[in-house]
mmCIF file with all atom_site columns, C-alpha atoms in Angstrom:
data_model
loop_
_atom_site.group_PDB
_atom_site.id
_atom_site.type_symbol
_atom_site.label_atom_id
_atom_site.label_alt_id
_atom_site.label_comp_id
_atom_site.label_asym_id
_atom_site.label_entity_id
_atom_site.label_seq_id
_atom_site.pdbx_PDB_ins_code
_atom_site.Cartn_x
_atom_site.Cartn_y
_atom_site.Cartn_z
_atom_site.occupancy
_atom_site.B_iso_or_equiv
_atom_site.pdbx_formal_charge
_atom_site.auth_seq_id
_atom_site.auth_comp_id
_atom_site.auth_asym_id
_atom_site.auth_atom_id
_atom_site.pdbx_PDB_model_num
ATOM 1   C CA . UNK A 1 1   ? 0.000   0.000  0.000   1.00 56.00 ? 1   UNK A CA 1
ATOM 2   C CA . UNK A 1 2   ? 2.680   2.668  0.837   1.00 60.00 ? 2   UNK A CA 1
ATOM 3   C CA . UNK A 1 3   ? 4.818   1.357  -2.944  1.00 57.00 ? 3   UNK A CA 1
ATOM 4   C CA . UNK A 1 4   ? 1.233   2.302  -4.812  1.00 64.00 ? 4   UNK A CA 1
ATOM 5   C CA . UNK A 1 5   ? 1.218   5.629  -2.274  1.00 59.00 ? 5   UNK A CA 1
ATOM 6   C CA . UNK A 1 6   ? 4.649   6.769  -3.182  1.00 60.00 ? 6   UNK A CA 1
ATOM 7   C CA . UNK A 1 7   ? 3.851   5.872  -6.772  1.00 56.00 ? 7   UNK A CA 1
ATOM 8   C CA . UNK A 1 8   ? 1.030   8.789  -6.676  1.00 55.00 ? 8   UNK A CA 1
ATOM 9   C CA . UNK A 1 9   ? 3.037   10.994 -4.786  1.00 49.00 ? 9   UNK A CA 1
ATOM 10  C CA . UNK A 1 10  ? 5.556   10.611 -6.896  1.00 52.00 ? 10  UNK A CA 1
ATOM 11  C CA . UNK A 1 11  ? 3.718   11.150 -10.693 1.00 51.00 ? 11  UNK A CA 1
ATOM 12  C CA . UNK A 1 12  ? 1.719   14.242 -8.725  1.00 52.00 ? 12  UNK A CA 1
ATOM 13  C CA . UNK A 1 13  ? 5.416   15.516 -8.516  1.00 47.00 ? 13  UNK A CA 1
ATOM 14  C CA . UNK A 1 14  ? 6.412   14.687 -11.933 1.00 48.00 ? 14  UNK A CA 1
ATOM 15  C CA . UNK A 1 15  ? 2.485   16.103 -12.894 1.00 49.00 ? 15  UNK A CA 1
ATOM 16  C CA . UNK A 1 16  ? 3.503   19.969 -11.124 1.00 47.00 ? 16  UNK A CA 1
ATOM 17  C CA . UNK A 1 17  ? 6.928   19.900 -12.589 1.00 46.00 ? 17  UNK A CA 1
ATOM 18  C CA . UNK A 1 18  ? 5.571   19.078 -16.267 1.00 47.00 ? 18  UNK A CA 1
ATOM 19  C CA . UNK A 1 19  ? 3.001   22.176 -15.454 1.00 45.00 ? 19  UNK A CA 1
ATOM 20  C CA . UNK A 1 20  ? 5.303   24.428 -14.045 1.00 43.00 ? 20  UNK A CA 1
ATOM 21  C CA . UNK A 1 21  ? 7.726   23.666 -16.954 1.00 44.00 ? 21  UNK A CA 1
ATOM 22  C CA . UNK A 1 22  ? 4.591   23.924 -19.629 1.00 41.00 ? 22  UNK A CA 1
ATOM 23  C CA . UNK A 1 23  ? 4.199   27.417 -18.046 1.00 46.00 ? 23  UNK A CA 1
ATOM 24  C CA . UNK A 1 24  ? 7.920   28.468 -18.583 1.00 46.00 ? 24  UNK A CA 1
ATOM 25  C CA . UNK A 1 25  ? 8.087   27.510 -22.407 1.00 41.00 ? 25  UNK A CA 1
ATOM 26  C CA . UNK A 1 26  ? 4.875   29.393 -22.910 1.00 47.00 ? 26  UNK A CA 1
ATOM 27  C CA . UNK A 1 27  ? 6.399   32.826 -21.123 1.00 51.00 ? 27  UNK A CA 1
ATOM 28  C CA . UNK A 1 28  ? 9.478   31.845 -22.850 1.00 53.00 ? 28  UNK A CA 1
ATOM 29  C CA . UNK A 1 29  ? 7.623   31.677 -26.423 1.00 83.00 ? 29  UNK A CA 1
ATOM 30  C CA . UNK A 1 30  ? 5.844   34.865 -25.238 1.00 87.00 ? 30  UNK A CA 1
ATOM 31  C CA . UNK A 1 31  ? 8.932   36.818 -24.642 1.00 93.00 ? 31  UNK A CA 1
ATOM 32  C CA . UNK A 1 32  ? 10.319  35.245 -28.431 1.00 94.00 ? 32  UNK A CA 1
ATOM 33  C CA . UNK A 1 33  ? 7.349   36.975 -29.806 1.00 94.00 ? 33  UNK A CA 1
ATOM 34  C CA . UNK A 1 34  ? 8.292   40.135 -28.970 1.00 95.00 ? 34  UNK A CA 1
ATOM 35  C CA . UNK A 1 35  ? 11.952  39.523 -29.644 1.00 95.00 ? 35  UNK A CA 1
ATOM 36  C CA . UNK A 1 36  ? 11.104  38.665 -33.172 1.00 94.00 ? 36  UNK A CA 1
ATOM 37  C CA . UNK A 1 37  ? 7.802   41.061 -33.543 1.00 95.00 ? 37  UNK A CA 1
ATOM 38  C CA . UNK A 1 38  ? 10.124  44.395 -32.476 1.00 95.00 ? 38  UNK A CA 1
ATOM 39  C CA . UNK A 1 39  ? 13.384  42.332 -35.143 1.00 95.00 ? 39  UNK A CA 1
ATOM 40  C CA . UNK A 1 40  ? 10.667  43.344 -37.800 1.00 94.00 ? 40  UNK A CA 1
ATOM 41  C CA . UNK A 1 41  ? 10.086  46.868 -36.136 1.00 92.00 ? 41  UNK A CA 1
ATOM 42  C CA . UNK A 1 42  ? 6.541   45.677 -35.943 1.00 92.00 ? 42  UNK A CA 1
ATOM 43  C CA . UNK A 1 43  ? 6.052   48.299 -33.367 1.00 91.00 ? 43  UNK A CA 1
ATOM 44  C CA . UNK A 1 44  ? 1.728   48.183 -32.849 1.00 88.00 ? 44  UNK A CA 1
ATOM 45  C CA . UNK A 1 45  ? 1.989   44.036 -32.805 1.00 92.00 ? 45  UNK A CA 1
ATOM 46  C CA . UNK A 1 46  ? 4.861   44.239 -30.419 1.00 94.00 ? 46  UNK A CA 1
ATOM 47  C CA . UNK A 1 47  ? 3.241   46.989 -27.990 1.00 91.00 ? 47  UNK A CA 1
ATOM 48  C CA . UNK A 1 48  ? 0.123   44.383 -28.021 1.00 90.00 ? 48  UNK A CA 1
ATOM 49  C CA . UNK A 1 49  ? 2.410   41.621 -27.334 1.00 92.00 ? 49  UNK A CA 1
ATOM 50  C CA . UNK A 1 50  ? 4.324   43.615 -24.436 1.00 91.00 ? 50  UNK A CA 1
ATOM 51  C CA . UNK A 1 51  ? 0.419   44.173 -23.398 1.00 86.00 ? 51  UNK A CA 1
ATOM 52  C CA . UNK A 1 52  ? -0.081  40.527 -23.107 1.00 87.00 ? 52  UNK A CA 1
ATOM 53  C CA . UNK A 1 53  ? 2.756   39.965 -21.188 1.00 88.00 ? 53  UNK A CA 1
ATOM 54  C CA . UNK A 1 54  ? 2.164   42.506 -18.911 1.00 83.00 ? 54  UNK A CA 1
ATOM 55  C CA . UNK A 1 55  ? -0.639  41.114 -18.134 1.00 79.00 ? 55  UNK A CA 1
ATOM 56  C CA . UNK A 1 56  ? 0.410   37.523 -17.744 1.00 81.00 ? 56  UNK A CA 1
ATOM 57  C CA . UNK A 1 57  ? 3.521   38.769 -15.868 1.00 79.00 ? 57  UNK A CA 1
ATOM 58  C CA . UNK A 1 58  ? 1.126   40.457 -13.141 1.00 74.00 ? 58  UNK A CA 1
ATOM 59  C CA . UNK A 1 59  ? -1.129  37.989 -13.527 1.00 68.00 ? 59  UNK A CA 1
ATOM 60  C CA . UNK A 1 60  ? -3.777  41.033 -13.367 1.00 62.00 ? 60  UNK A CA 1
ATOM 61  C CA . UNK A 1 61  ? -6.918  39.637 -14.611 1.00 55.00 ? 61  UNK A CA 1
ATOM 62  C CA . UNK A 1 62  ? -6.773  37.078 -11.151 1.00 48.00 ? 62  UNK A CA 1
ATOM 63  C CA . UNK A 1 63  ? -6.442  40.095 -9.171  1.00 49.00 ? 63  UNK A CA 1
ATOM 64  C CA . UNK A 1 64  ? -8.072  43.399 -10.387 1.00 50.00 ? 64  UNK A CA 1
ATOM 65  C CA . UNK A 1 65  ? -11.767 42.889 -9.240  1.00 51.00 ? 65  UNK A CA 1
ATOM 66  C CA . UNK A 1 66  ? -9.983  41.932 -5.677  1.00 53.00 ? 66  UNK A CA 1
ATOM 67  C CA . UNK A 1 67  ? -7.792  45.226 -5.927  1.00 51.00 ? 67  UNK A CA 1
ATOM 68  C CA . UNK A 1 68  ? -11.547 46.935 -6.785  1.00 50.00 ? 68  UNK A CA 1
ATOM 69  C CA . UNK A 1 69  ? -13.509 45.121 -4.310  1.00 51.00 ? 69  UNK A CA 1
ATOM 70  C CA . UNK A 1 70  ? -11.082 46.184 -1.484  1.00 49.00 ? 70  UNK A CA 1
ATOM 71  C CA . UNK A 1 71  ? -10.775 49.794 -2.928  1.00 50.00 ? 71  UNK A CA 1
ATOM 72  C CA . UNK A 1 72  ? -14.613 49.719 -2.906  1.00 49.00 ? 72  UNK A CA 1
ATOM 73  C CA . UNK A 1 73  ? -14.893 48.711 0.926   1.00 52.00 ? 73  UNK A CA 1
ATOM 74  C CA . UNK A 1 74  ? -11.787 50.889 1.883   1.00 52.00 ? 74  UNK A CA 1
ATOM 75  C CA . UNK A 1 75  ? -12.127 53.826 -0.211  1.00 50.00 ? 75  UNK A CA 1
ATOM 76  C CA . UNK A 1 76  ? -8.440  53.935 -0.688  1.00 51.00 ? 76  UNK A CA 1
ATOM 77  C CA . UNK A 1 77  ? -6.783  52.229 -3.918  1.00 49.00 ? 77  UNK A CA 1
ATOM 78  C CA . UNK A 1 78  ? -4.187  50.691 -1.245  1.00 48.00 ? 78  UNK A CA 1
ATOM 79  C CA . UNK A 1 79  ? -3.946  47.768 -2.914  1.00 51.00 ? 79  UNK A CA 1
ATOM 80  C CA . UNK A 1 80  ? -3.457  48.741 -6.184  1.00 52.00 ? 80  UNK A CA 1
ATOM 81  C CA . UNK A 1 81  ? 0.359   48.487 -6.066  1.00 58.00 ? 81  UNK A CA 1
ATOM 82  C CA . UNK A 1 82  ? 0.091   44.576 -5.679  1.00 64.00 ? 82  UNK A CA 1
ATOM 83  C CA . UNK A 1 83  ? 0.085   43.408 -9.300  1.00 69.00 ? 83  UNK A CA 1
ATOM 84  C CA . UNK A 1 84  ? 2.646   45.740 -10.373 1.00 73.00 ? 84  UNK A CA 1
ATOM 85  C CA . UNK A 1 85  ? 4.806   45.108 -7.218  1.00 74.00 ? 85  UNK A CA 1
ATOM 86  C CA . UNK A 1 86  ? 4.948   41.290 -7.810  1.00 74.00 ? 86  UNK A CA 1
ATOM 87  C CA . UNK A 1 87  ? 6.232   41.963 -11.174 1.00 79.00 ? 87  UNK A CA 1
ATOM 88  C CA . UNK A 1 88  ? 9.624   40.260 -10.823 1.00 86.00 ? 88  UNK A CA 1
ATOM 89  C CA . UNK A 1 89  ? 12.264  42.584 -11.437 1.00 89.00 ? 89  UNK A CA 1
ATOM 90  C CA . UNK A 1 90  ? 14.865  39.845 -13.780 1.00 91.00 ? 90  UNK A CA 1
ATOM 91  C CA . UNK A 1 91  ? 11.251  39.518 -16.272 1.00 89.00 ? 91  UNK A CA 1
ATOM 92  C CA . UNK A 1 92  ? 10.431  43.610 -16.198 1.00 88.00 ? 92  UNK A CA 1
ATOM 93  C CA . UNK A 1 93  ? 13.999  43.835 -17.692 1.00 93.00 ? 93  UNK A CA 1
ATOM 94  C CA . UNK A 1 94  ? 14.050  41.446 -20.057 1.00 93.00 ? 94  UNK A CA 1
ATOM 95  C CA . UNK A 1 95  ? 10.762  43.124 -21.618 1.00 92.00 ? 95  UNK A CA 1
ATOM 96  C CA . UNK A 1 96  ? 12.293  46.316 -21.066 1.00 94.00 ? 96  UNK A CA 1
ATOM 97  C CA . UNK A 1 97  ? 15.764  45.525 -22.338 1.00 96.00 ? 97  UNK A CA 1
ATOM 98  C CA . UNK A 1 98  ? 13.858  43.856 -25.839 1.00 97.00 ? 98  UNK A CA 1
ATOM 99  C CA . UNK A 1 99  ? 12.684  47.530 -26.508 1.00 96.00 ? 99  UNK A CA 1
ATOM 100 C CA . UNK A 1 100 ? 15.897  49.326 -25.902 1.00 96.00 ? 100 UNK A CA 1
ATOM 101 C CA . UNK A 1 101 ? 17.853  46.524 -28.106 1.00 97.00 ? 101 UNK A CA 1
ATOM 102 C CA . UNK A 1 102 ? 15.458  47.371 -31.036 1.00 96.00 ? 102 UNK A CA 1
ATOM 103 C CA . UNK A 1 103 ? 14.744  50.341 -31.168 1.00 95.00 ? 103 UNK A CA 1
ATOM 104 C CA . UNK A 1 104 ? 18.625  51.986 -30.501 1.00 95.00 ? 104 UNK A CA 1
ATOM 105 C CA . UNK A 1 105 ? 17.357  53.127 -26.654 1.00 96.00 ? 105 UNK A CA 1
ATOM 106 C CA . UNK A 1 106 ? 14.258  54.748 -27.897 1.00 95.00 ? 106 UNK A CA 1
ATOM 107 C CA . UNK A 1 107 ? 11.392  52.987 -26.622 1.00 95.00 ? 107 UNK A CA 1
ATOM 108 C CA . UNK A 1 108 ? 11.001  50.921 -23.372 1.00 94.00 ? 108 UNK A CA 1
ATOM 109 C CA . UNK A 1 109 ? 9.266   51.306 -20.095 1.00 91.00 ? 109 UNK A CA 1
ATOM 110 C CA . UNK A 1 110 ? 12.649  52.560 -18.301 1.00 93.00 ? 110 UNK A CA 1
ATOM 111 C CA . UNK A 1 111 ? 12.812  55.445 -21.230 1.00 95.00 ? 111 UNK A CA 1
ATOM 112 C CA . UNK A 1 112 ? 9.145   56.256 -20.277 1.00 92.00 ? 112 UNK A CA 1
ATOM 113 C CA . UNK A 1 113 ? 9.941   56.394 -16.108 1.00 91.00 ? 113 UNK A CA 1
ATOM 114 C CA . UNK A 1 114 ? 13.116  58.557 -17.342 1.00 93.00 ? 114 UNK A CA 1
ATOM 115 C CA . UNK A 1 115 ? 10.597  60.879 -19.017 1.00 94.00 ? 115 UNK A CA 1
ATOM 116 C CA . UNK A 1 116 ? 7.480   60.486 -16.607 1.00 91.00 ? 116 UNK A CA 1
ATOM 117 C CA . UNK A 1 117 ? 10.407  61.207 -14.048 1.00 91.00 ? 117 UNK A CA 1
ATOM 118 C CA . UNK A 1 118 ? 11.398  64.408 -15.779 1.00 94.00 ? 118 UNK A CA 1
ATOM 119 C CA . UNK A 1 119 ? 8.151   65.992 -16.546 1.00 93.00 ? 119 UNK A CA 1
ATOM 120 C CA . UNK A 1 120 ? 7.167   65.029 -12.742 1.00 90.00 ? 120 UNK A CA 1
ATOM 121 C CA . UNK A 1 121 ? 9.708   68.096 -11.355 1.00 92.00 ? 121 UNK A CA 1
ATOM 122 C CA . UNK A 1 122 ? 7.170   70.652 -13.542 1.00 93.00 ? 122 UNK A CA 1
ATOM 123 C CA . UNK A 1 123 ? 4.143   69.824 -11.931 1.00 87.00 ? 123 UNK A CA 1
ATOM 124 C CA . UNK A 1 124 ? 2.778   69.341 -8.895  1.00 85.00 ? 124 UNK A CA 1
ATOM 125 C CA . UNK A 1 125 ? -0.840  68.727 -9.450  1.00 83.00 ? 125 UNK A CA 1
ATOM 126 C CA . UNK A 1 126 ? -1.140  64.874 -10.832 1.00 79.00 ? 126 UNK A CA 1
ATOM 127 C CA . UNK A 1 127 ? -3.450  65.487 -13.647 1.00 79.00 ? 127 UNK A CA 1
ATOM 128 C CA . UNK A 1 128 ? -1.348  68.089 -15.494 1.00 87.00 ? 128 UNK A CA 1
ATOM 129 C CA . UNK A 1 129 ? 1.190   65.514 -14.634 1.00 87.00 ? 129 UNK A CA 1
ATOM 130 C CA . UNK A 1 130 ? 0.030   62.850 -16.864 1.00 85.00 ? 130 UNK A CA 1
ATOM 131 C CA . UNK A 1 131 ? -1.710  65.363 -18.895 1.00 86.00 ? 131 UNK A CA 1
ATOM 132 C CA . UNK A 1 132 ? 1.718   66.766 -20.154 1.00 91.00 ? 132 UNK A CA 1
ATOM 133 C CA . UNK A 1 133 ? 3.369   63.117 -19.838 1.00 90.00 ? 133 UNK A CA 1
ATOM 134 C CA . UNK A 1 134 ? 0.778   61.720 -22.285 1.00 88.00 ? 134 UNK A CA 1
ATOM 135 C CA . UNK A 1 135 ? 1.542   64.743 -24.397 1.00 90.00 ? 135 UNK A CA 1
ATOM 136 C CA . UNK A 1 136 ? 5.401   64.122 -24.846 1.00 92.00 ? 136 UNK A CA 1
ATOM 137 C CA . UNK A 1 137 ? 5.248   60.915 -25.498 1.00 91.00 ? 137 UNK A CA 1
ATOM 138 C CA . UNK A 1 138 ? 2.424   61.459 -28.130 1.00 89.00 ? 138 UNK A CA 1
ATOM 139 C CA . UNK A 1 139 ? 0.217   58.828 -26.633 1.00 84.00 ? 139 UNK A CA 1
ATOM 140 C CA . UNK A 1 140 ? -2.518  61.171 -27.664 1.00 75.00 ? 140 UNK A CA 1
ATOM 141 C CA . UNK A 1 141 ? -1.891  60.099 -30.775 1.00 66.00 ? 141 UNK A CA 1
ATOM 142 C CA . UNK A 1 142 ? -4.017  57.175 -31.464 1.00 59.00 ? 142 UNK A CA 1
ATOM 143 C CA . UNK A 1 143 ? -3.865  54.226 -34.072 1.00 54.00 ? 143 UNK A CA 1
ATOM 144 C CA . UNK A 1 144 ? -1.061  55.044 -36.640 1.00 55.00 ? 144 UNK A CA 1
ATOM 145 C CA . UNK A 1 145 ? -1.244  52.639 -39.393 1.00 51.00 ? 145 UNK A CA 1
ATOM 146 C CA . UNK A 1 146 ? 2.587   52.034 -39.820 1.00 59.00 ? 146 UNK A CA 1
ATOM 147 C CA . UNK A 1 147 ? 5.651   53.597 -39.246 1.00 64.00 ? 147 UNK A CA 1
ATOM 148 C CA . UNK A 1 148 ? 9.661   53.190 -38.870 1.00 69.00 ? 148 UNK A CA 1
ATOM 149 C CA . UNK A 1 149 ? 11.567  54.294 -35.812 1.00 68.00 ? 149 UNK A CA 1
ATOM 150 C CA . UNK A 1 150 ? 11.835  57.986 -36.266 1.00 76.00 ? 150 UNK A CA 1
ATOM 151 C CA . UNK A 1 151 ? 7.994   58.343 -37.136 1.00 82.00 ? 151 UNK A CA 1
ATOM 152 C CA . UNK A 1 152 ? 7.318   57.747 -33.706 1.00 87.00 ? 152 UNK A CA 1
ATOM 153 C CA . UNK A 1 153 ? 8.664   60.234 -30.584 1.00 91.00 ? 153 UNK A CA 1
ATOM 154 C CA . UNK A 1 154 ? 10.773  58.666 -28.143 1.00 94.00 ? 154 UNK A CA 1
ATOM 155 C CA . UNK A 1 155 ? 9.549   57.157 -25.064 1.00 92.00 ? 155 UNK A CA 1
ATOM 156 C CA . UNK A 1 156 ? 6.154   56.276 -27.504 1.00 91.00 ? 156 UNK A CA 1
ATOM 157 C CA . UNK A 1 157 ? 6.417   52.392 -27.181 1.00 91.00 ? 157 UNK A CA 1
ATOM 158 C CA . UNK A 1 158 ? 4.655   50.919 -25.396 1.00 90.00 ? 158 UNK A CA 1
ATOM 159 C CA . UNK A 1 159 ? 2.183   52.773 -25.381 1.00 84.00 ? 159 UNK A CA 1
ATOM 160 C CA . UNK A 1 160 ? -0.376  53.284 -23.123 1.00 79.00 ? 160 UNK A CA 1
ATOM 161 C CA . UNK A 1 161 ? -3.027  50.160 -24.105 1.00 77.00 ? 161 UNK A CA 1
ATOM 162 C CA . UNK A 1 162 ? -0.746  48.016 -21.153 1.00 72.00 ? 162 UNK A CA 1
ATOM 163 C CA . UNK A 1 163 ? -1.916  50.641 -18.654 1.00 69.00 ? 163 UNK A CA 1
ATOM 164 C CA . UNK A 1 164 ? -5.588  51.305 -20.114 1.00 65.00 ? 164 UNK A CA 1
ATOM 165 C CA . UNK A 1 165 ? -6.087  47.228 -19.789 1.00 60.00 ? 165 UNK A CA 1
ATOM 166 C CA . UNK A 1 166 ? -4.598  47.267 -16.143 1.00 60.00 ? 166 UNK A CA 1
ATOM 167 C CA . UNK A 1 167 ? -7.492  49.792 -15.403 1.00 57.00 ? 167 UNK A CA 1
ATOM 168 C CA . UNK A 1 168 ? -10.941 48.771 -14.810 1.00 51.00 ? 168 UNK A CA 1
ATOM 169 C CA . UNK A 1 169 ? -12.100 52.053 -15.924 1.00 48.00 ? 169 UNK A CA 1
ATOM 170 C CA . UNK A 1 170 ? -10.851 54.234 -19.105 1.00 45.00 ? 170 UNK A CA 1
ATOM 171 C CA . UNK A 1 171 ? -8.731  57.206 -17.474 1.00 43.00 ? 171 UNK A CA 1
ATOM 172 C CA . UNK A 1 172 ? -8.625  58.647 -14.126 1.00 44.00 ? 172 UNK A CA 1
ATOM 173 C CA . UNK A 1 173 ? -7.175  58.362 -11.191 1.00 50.00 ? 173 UNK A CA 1
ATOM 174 C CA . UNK A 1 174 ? -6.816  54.439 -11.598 1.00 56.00 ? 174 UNK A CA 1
ATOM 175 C CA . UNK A 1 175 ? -4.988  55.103 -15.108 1.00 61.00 ? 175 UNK A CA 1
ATOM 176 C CA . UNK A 1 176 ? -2.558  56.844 -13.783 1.00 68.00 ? 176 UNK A CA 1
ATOM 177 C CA . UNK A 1 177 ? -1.630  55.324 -10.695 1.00 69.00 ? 177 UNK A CA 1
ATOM 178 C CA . UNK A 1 178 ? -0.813  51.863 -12.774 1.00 72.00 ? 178 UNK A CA 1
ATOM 179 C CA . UNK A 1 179 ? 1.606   54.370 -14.557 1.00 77.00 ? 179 UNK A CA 1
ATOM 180 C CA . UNK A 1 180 ? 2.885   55.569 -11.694 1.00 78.00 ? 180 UNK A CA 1
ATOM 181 C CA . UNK A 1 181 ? 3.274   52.467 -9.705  1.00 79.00 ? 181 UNK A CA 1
ATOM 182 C CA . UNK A 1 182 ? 4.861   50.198 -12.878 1.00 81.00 ? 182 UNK A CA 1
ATOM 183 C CA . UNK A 1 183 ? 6.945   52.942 -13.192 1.00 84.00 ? 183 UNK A CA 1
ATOM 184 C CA . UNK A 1 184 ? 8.312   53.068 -9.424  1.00 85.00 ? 184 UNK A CA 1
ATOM 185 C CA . UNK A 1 185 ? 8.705   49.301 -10.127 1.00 84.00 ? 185 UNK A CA 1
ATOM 186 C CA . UNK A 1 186 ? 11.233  50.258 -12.848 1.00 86.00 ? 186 UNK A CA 1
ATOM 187 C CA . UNK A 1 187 ? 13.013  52.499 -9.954  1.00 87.00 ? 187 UNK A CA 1
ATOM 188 C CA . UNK A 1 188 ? 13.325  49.417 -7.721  1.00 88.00 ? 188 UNK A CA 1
ATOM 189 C CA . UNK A 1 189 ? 14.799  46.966 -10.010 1.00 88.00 ? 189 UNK A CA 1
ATOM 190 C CA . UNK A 1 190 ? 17.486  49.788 -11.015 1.00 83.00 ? 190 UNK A CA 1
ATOM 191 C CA . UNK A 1 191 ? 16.595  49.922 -14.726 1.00 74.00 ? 191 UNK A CA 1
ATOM 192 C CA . UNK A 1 192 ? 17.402  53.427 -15.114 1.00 58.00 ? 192 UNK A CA 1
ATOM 193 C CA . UNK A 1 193 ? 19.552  54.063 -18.215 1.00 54.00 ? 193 UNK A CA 1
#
């Protein structure tokens, strides 16, 4: 009885590692994706693949209507941060370092928390913040059909469709704190340039 025992215990193991090894050769393909979508300077695929693996990465869409339940009940978005804070910091660079390899340093999320960072010192009220954030980085400017490297400003990719699906709502005060907070995650893994 234990030898048939062991023998489950045993293929459960084997059953979590296959799992937990499926799960690394899909993040793995995820992250070749990109690699080969921003090769092509696909830039709109790529910014809805870096979406994706935002996403995934945070594993947001198990933890959102929590974050909202508990902002709900509290009236504070206290949790907010969560998501973006388990982010690990070797995965937030490789997506990060992908965009800076391709595009010669002009696009990535630790170009964006450079500007965001830089624009911050001018303002103190939050919405002119992001107002004038949003401006430089021409996020305003929605759905180009194509376009090489220089048709685009720097700091433009990726744009802002990671943070709009992080948000429950459109913009507001939600919108920009997943900014804000993904880009204090940058701070804390030291991606600065």
């Amino acid at each position: 009885m234990t030898h048939i025992r062991e023998k489950w215990v045993l293929l459960g193991l084997c059953g979590l590692l296959a799992g937990y090894q499926l799960i690394q050769l899909i993040q793995l393909s995820h992250y070749n994706r990109l690699d080969a979508l921003l090769a092509a300077q696909n830039w709109q695929e790529a910014d809805r693949q870096t979406t994706r693996i935002i996403l995934q990465e945070t594993r947001w869409g198990l933890s959102n209507a929590q974050v909202w339940g508990m902002a709900l009940l509290s009236g504070e978005l206290t949790g907010w941060y969560d998501p973006i804070h388990r982010y690990p910091c070797s995965k937030l660079q490789r997506l990060d370092g992908l965009w800076l390899q391709h595009s010669g340093g002009r696009f990535g999320l630790s170009v964006q928390q450079q500007i965001f960072e830089r624009v911050a010192k001018q303002f103190n009220d939050e919405f002119d913040l992001y107002g004038a954030f949003e401006h430089e980085v021409q996020w305003t400017r929605r759905n180009p059909s194509v376009g090489g490297l220089s048709e685009f400003p720097v700091g433009h990719f990726p744009s802002q469709d990671w943070v709009q699906a992080t948000t429950v709502v459109g913009k507001g005060e939600p919108w920009m704190l997943s900014a804000k907070y993904l880009y204090d995650r940058i701070q804390e893994c030291q991606m600065a340039q």
